[in-house]
mmCIF file of C-alpha atoms in Angstrom:
data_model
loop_
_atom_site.group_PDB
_atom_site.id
_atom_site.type_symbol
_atom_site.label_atom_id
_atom_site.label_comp_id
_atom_site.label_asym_id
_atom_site.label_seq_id
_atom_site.Cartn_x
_atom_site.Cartn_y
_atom_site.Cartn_z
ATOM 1 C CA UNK A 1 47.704 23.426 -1.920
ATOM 2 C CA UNK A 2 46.241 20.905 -4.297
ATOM 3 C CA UNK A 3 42.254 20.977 -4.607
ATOM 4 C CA UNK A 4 40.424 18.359 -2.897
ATOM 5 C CA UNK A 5 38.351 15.014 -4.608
ATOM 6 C CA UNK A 6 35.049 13.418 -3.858
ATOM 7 C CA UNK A 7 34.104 9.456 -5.161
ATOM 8 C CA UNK A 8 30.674 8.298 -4.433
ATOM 9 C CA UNK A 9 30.649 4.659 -5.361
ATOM 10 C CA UNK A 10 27.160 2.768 -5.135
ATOM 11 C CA UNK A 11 26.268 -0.951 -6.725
ATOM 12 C CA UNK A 12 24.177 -1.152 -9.414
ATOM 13 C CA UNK A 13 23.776 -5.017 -9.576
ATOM 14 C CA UNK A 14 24.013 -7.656 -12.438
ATOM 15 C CA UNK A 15 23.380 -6.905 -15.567
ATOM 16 C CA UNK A 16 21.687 -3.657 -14.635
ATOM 17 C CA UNK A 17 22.979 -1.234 -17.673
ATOM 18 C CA UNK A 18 21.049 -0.916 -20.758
ATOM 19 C CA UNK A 19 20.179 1.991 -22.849
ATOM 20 C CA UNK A 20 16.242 3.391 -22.018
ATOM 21 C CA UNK A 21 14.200 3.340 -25.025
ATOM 22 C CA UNK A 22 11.635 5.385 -23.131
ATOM 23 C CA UNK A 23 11.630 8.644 -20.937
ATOM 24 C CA UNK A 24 9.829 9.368 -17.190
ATOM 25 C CA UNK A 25 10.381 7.962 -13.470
ATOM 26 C CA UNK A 26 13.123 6.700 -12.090
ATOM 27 C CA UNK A 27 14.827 4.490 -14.933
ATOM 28 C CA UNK A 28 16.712 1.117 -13.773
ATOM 29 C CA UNK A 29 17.835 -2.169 -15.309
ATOM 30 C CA UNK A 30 17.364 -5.496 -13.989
ATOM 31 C CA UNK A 31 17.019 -8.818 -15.375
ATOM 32 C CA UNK A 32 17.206 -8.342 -19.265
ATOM 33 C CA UNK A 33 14.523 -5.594 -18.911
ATOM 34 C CA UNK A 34 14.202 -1.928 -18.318
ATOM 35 C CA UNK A 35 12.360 -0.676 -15.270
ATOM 36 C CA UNK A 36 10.533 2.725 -14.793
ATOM 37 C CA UNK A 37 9.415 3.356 -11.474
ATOM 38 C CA UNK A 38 7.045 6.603 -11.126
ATOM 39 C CA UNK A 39 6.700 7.624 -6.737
ATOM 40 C CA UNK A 40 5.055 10.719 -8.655
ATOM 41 C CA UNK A 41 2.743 11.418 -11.585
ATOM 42 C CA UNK A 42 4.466 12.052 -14.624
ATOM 43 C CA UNK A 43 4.710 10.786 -18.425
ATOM 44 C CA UNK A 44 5.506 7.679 -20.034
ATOM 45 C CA UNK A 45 7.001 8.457 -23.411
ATOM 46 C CA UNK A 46 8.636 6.407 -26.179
ATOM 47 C CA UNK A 47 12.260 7.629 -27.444
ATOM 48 C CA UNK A 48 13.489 7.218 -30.858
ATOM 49 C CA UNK A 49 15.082 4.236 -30.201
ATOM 50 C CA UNK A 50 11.556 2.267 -29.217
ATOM 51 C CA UNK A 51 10.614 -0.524 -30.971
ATOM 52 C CA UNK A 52 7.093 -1.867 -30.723
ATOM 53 C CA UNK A 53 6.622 -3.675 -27.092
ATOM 54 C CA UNK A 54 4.516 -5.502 -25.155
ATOM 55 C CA UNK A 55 5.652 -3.769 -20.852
ATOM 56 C CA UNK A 56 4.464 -5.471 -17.952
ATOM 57 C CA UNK A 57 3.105 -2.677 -15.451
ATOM 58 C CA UNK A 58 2.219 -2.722 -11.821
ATOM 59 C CA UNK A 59 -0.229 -0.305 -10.659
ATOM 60 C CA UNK A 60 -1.467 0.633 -6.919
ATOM 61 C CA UNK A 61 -3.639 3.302 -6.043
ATOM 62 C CA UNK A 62 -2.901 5.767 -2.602
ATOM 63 C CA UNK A 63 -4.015 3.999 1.062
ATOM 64 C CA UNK A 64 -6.758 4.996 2.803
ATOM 65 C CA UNK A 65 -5.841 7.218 6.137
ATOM 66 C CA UNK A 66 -6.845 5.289 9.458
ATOM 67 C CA UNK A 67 -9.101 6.483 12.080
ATOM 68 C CA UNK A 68 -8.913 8.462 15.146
ATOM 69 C CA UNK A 69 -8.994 7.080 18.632
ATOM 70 C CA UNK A 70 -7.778 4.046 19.985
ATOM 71 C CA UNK A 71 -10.667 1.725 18.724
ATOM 72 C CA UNK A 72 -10.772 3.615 15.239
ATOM 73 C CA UNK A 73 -10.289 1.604 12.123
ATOM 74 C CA UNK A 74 -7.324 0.936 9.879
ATOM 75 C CA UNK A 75 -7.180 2.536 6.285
ATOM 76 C CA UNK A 76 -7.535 0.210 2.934
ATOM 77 C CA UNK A 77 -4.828 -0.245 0.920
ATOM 78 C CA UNK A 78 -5.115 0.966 -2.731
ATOM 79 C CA UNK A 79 -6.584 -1.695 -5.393
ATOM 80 C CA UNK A 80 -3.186 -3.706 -6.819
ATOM 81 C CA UNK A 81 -3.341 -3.936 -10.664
ATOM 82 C CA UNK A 82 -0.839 -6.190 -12.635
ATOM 83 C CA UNK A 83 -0.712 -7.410 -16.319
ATOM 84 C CA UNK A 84 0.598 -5.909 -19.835
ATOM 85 C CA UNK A 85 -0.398 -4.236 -22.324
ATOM 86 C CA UNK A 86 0.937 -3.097 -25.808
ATOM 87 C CA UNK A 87 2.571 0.314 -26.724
ATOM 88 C CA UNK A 88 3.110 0.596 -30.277
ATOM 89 C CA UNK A 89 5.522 2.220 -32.511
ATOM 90 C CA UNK A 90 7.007 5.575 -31.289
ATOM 91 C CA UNK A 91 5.997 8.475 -30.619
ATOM 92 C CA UNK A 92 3.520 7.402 -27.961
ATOM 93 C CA UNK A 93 3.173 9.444 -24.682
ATOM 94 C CA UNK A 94 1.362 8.297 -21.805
ATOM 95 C CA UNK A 95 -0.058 10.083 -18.830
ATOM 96 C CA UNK A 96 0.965 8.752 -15.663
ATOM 97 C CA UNK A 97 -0.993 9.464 -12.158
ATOM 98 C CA UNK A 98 0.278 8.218 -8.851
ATOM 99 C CA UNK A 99 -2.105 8.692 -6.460
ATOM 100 C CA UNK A 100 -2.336 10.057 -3.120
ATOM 101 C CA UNK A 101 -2.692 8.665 0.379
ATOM 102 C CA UNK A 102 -6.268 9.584 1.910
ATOM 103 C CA UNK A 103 -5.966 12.197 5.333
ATOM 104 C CA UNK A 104 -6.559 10.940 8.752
ATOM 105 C CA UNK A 105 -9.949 10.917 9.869
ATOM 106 C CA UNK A 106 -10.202 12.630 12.649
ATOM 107 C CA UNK A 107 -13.776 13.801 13.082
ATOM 108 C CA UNK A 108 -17.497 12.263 13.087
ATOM 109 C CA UNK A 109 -18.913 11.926 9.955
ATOM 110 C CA UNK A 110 -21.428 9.935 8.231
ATOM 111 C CA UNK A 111 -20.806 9.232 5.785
ATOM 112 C CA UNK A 112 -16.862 9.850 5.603
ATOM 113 C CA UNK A 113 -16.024 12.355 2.934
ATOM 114 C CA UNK A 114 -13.538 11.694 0.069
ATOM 115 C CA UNK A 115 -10.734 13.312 1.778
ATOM 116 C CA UNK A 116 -10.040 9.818 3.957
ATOM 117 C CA UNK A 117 -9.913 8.282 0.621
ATOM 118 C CA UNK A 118 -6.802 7.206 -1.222
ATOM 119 C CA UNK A 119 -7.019 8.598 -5.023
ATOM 120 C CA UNK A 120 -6.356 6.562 -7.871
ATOM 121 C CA UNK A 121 -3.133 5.483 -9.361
ATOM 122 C CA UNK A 122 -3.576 5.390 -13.392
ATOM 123 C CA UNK A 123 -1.260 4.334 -16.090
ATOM 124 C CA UNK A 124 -3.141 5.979 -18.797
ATOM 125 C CA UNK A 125 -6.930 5.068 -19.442
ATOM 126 C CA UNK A 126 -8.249 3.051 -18.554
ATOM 127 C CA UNK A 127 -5.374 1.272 -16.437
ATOM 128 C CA UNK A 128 -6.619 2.512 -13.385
ATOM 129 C CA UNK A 129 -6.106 1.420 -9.674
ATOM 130 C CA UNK A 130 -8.466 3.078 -7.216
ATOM 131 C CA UNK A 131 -7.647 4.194 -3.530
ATOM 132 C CA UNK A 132 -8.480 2.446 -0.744
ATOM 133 C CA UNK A 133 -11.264 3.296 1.809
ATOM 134 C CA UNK A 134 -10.329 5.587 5.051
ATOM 135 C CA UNK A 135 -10.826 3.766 8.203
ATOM 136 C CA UNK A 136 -13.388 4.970 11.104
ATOM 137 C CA UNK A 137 -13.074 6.941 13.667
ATOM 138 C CA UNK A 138 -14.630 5.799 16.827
ATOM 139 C CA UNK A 139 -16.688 8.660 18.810
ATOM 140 C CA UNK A 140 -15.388 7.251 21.999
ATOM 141 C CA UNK A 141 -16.237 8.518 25.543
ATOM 142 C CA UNK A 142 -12.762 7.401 27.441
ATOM 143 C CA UNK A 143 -12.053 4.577 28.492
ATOM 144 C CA UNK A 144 -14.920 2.914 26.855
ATOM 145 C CA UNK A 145 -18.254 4.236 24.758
ATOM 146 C CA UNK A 146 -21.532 4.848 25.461
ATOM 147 C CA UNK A 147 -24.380 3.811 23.218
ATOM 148 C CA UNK A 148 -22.905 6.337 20.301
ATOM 149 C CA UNK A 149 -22.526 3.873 17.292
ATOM 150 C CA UNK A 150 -19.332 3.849 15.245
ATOM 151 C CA UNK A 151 -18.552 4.972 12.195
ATOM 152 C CA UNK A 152 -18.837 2.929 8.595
ATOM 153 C CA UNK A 153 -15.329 2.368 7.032
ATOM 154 C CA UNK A 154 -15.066 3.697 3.652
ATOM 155 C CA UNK A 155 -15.514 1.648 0.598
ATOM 156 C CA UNK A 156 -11.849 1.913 -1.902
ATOM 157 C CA UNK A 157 -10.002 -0.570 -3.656
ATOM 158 C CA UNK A 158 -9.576 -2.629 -0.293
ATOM 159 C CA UNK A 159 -12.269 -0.931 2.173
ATOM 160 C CA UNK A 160 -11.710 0.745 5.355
ATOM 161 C CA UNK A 161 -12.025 -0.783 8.954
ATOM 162 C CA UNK A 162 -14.791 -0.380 10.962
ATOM 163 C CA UNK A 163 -14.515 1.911 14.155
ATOM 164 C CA UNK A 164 -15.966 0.164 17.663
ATOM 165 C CA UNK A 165 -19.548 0.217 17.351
ATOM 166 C CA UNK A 166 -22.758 -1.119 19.029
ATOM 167 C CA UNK A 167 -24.779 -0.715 16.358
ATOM 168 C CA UNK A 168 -24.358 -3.970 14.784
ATOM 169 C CA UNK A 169 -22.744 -1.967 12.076
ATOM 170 C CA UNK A 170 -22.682 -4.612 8.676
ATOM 171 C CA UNK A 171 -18.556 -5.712 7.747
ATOM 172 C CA UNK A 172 -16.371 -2.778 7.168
ATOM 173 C CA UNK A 173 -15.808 -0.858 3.909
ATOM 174 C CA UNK A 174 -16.354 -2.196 0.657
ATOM 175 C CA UNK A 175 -13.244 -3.373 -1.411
ATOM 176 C CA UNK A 176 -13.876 -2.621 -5.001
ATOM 177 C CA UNK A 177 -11.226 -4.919 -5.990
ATOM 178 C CA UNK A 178 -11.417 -9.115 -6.264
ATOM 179 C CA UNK A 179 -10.011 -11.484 -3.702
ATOM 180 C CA UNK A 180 -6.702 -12.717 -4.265
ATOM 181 C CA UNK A 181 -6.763 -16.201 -5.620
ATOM 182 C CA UNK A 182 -3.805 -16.578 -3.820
ATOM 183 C CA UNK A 183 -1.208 -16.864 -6.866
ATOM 184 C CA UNK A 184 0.691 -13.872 -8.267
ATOM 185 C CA UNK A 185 -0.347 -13.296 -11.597
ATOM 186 C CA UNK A 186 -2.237 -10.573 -13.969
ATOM 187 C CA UNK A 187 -5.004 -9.176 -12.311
ATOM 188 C CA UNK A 188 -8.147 -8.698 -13.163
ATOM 189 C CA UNK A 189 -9.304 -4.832 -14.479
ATOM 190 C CA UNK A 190 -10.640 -4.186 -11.283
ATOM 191 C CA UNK A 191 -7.223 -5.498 -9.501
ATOM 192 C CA UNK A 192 -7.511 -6.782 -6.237
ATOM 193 C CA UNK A 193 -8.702 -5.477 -2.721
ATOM 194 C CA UNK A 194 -10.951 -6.695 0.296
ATOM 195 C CA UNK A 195 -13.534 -5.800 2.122
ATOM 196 C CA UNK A 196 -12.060 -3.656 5.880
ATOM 197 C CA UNK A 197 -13.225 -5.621 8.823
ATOM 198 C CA UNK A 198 -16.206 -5.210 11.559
ATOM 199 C CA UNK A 199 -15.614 -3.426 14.824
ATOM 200 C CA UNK A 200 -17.071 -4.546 18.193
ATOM 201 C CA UNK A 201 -17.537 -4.311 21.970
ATOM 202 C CA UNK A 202 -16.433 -7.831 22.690
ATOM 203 C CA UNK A 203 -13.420 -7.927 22.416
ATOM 204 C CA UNK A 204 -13.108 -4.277 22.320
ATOM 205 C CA UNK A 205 -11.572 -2.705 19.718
ATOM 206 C CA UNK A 206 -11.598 -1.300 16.098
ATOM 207 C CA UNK A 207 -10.861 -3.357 12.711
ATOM 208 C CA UNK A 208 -8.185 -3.721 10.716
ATOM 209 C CA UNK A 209 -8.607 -2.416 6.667
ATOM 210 C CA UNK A 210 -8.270 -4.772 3.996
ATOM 211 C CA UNK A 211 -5.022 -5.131 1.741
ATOM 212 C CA UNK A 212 -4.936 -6.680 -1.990
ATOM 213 C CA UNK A 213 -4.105 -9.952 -0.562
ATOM 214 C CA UNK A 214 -5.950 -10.559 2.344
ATOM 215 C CA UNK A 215 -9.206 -8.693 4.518
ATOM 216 C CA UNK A 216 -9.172 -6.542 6.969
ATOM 217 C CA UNK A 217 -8.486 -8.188 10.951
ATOM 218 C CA UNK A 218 -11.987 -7.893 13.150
ATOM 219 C CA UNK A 219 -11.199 -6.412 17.087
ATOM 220 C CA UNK A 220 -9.511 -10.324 18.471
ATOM 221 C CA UNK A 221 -6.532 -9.241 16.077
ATOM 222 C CA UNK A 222 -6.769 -5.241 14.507
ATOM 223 C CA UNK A 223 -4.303 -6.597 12.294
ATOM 224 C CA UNK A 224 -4.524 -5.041 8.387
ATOM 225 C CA UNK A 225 -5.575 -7.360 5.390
ATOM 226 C CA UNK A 226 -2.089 -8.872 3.823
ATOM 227 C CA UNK A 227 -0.315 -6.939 0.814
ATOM 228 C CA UNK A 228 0.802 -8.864 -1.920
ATOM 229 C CA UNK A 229 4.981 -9.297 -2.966
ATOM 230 C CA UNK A 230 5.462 -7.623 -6.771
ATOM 231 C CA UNK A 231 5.656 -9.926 -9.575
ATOM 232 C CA UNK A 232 9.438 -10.856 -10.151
ATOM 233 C CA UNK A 233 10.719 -8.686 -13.021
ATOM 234 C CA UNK A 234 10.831 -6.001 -10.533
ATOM 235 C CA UNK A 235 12.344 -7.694 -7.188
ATOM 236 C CA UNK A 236 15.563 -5.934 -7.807
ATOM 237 C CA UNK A 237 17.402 -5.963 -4.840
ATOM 238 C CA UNK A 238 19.563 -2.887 -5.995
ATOM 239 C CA UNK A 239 16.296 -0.793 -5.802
ATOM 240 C CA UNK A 240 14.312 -0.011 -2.731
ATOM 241 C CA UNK A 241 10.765 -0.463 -4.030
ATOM 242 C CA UNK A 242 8.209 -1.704 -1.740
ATOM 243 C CA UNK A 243 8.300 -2.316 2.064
ATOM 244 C CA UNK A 244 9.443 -5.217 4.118
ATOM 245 C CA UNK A 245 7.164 -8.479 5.028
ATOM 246 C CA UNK A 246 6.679 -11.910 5.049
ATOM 247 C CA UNK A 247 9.475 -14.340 4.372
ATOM 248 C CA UNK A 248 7.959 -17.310 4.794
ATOM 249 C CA UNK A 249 5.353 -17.199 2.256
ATOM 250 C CA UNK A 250 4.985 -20.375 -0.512
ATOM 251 C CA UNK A 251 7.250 -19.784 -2.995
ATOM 252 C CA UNK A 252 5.443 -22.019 -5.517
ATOM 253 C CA UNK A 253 2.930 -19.985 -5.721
ATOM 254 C CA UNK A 254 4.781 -16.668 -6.716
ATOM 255 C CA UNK A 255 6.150 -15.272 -3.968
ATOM 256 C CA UNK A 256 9.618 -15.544 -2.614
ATOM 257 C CA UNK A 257 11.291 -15.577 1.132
ATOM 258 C CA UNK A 258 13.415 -12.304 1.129
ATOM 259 C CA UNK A 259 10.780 -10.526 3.020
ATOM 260 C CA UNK A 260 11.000 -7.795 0.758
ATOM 261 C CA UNK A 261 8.795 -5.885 -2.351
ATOM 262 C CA UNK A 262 5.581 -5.801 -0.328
ATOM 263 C CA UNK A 263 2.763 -3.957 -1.144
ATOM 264 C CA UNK A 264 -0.901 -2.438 -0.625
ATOM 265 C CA UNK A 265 -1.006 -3.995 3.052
ATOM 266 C CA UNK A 266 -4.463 -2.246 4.834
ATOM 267 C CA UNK A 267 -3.986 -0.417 7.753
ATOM 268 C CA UNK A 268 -4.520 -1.592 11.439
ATOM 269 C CA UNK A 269 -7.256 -0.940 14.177
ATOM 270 C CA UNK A 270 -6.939 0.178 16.992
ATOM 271 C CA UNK A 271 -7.371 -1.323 20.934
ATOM 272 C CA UNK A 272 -5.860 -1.793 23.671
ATOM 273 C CA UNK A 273 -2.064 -1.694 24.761
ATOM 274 C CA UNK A 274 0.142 -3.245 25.195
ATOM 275 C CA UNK A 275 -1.001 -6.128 23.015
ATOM 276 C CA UNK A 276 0.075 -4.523 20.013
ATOM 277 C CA UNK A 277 3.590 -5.137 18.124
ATOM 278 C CA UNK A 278 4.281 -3.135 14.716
ATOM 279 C CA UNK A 279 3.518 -6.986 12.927
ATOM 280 C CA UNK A 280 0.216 -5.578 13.639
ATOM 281 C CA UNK A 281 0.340 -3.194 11.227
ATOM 282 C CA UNK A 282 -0.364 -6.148 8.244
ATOM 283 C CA UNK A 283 1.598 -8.267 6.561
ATOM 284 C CA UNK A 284 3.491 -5.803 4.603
ATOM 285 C CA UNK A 285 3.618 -2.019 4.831
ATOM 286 C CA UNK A 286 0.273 -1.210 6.265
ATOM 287 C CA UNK A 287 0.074 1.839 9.496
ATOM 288 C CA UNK A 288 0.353 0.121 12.614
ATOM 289 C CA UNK A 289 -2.480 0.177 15.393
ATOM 290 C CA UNK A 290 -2.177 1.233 19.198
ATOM 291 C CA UNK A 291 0.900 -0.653 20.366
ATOM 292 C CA UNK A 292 3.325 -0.614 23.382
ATOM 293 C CA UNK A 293 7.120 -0.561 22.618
ATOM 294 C CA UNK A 294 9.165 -3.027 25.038
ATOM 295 C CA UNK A 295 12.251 -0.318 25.150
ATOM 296 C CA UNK A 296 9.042 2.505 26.477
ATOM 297 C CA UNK A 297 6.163 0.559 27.875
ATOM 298 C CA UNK A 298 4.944 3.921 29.201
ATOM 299 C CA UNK A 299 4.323 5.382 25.760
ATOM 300 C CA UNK A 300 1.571 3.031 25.200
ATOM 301 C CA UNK A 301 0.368 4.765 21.524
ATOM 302 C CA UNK A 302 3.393 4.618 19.722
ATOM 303 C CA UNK A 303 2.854 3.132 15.751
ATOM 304 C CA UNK A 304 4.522 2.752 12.911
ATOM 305 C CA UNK A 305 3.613 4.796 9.839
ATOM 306 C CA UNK A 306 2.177 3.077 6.976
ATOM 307 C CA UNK A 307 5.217 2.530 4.211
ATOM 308 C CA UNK A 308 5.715 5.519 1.284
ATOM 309 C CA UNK A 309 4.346 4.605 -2.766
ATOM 310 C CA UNK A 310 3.187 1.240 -1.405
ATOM 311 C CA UNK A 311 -0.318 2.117 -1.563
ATOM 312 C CA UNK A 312 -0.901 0.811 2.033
ATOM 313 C CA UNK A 313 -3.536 2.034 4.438
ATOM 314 C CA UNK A 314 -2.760 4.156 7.630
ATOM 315 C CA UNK A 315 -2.914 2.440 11.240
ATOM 316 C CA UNK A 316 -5.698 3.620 13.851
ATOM 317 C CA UNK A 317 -4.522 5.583 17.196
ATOM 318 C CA UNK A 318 -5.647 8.002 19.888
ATOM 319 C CA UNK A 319 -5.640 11.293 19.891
ATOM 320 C CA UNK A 320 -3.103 13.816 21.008
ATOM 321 C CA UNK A 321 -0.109 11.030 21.820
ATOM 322 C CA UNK A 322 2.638 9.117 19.929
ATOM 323 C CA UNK A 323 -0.054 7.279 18.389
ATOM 324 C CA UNK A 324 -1.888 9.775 16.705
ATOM 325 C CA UNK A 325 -3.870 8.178 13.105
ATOM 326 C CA UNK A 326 -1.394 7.900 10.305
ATOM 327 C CA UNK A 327 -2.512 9.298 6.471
ATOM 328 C CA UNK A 328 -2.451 6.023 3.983
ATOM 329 C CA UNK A 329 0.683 5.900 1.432
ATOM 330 C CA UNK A 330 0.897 7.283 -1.575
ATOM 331 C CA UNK A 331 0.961 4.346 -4.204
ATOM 332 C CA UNK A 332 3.221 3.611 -7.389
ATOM 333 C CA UNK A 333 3.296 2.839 -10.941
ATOM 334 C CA UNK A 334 5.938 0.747 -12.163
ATOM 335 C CA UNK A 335 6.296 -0.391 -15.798
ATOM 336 C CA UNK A 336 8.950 -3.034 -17.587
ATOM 337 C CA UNK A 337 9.926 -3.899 -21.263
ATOM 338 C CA UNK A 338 12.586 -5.662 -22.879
ATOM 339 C CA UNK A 339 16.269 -4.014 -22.544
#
């Protein structure tokens, strides 16, 4: 008999060939310009073929991991660095790092060691996008706690959320970065984060951590601080980088409606079902909190898991269930330059 055949057929878009005039990540075309993404560290190096450039880059450093129990606190996203910056005549070679989502806190500890932390995302020195600060866990005695005070959120890029706490705890963790002015645009060096937000008694619950466009929700929402849409040249919509959100967001100002390219949302806190919905989880990519799904109502803890190389912070949940914490995201390094 004859032998058999196999045709895999995929779209690459308009106007998405080109010759690379660089090596390292995942190498696309889109929009007159060539687009390396890096979901893992690696090297950016110039081929014989480069010519002198100015690339646009995108850098976001690993989420913070969320905390334990269902009035822990959400994980910080990674700080979200945009701008460009020259690379001159080859041979250049460039050290890429992505960095790492921070673990799940799951234990006591004051203060939290760096393992809750998200680590930095670099594209060589000193282009450098820290992580974002693990969220608290709350030392709980079920269903409510006694005097113990909560833990601190971590400070990061966008700081972690505060667990429950009656200790009249300051806000949660400390966001490195600078509040977003609200306009996509080049960043400053420190990028941009927020500060994680403030647990409390009344209402009961933990806080949200901050995101690169927005802080972290206090215990009347849990939601995380907002992420931020990438800049244009890379909304391919051949690709898959980035997570879903918003798409109803101003368009003047940067962003468009497709409700895709989100990143470096901060993770949510945790509280009570069922008045959770995975929305809680930020407004793009961030870990979802304690939530009740309408198709299981009886599974109370289920969540949603903060979105891969976003750079988004981990959601808050109790222990031993559906909803156990979630580790932040790793982050991602993209960079662009003229086809």
């Amino acid at each position: 008999g004859g032998s058999g055949i196999v045709i895999v057929r995929y779209k690459i878009g308009t106007s998405q060939t080109g010759t690379a005039k660089a090596t390292g990540g995942a190498i696309s075309f889109y929009g007159g310009k060539t687009i390396h993404t890096f979901t893992g560290s690696g090297t950016f190096a110039t081929a014989p073929n480069w010519s002198a450039a100015t690339v646009e880059y995108v850098v976001v450093g690993g989420g913070g991991g969320g905390g334990v129990n269902e009035f822990g606190g959400g994980g910080g996203a990674g700080a979200y660095r945009t701008g460009t910056t020259p690379i001159g005549a080859h041979p250049v070679s460039t050290t890429i790092q992505v960095g790492g989502g921070g673990a799940e806190n799951a234990n006591v500890q004051n203060p939290l060691p760096a393992v809750h932390q998200g680590t930095p995302s670099y594209f060589g020195s000193p282009i450098t996008s820290p992580g974002g600060g693990g969220g608290a866990r709350d030392d709980a005695a079920s269903p409510f706690p006694s005097s113990t005070p909560g833990e601190q959120g971590m400070p990061g890029g966008s700081g972690g959320g505060n667990a429950l706490d009656t200790s009249g705890l300051p806000s949660g963790g400390t966001g490195t970065g600078d509040p977003f002015p609200g306009t996509i645009g080049a960043t400053p060096t420190n990028g941009w984060g927020h500060d994680g937000g403030k647990g409390s008694r009344s209402p009961i619950g933990g806080a949200g951590g901050g995101g690169a466009g927005g802080a972290g929700g206090a215990p009347a929402t849990r939601v995380g601080g907002a992420g931020i849409q990438l800049p244009t040249t890379f909304r391919d919509p051949a690709q898959t980088i980035g997570a879903s959100g918003p798409t109803s967001a101003p368009t003047p100002n940067g962003f468009d409606t497709s409700g895709k390219y989100w990143v470096a949302g901060g993770g949510a806190g945790g509280g009570p079902a069922p008045t959770y919905s995975p929305a809680d989880g930020s407004a793009s990519s961030g870990g979802g909190g304690y939530w009740s799904t309408p198709s299981n109502p009886t599974r109370p803890n289920e969540m949603i898991a903060a979105v891969q190389n976003t750079g988004s912070g981990g959601g808050s949940g109790g222990p031993g269930s559906v909803g156990d914490p979630q580790a932040g995201a790793s982050g991602i390094v993209l960079i662009a330059y003229p086809t």
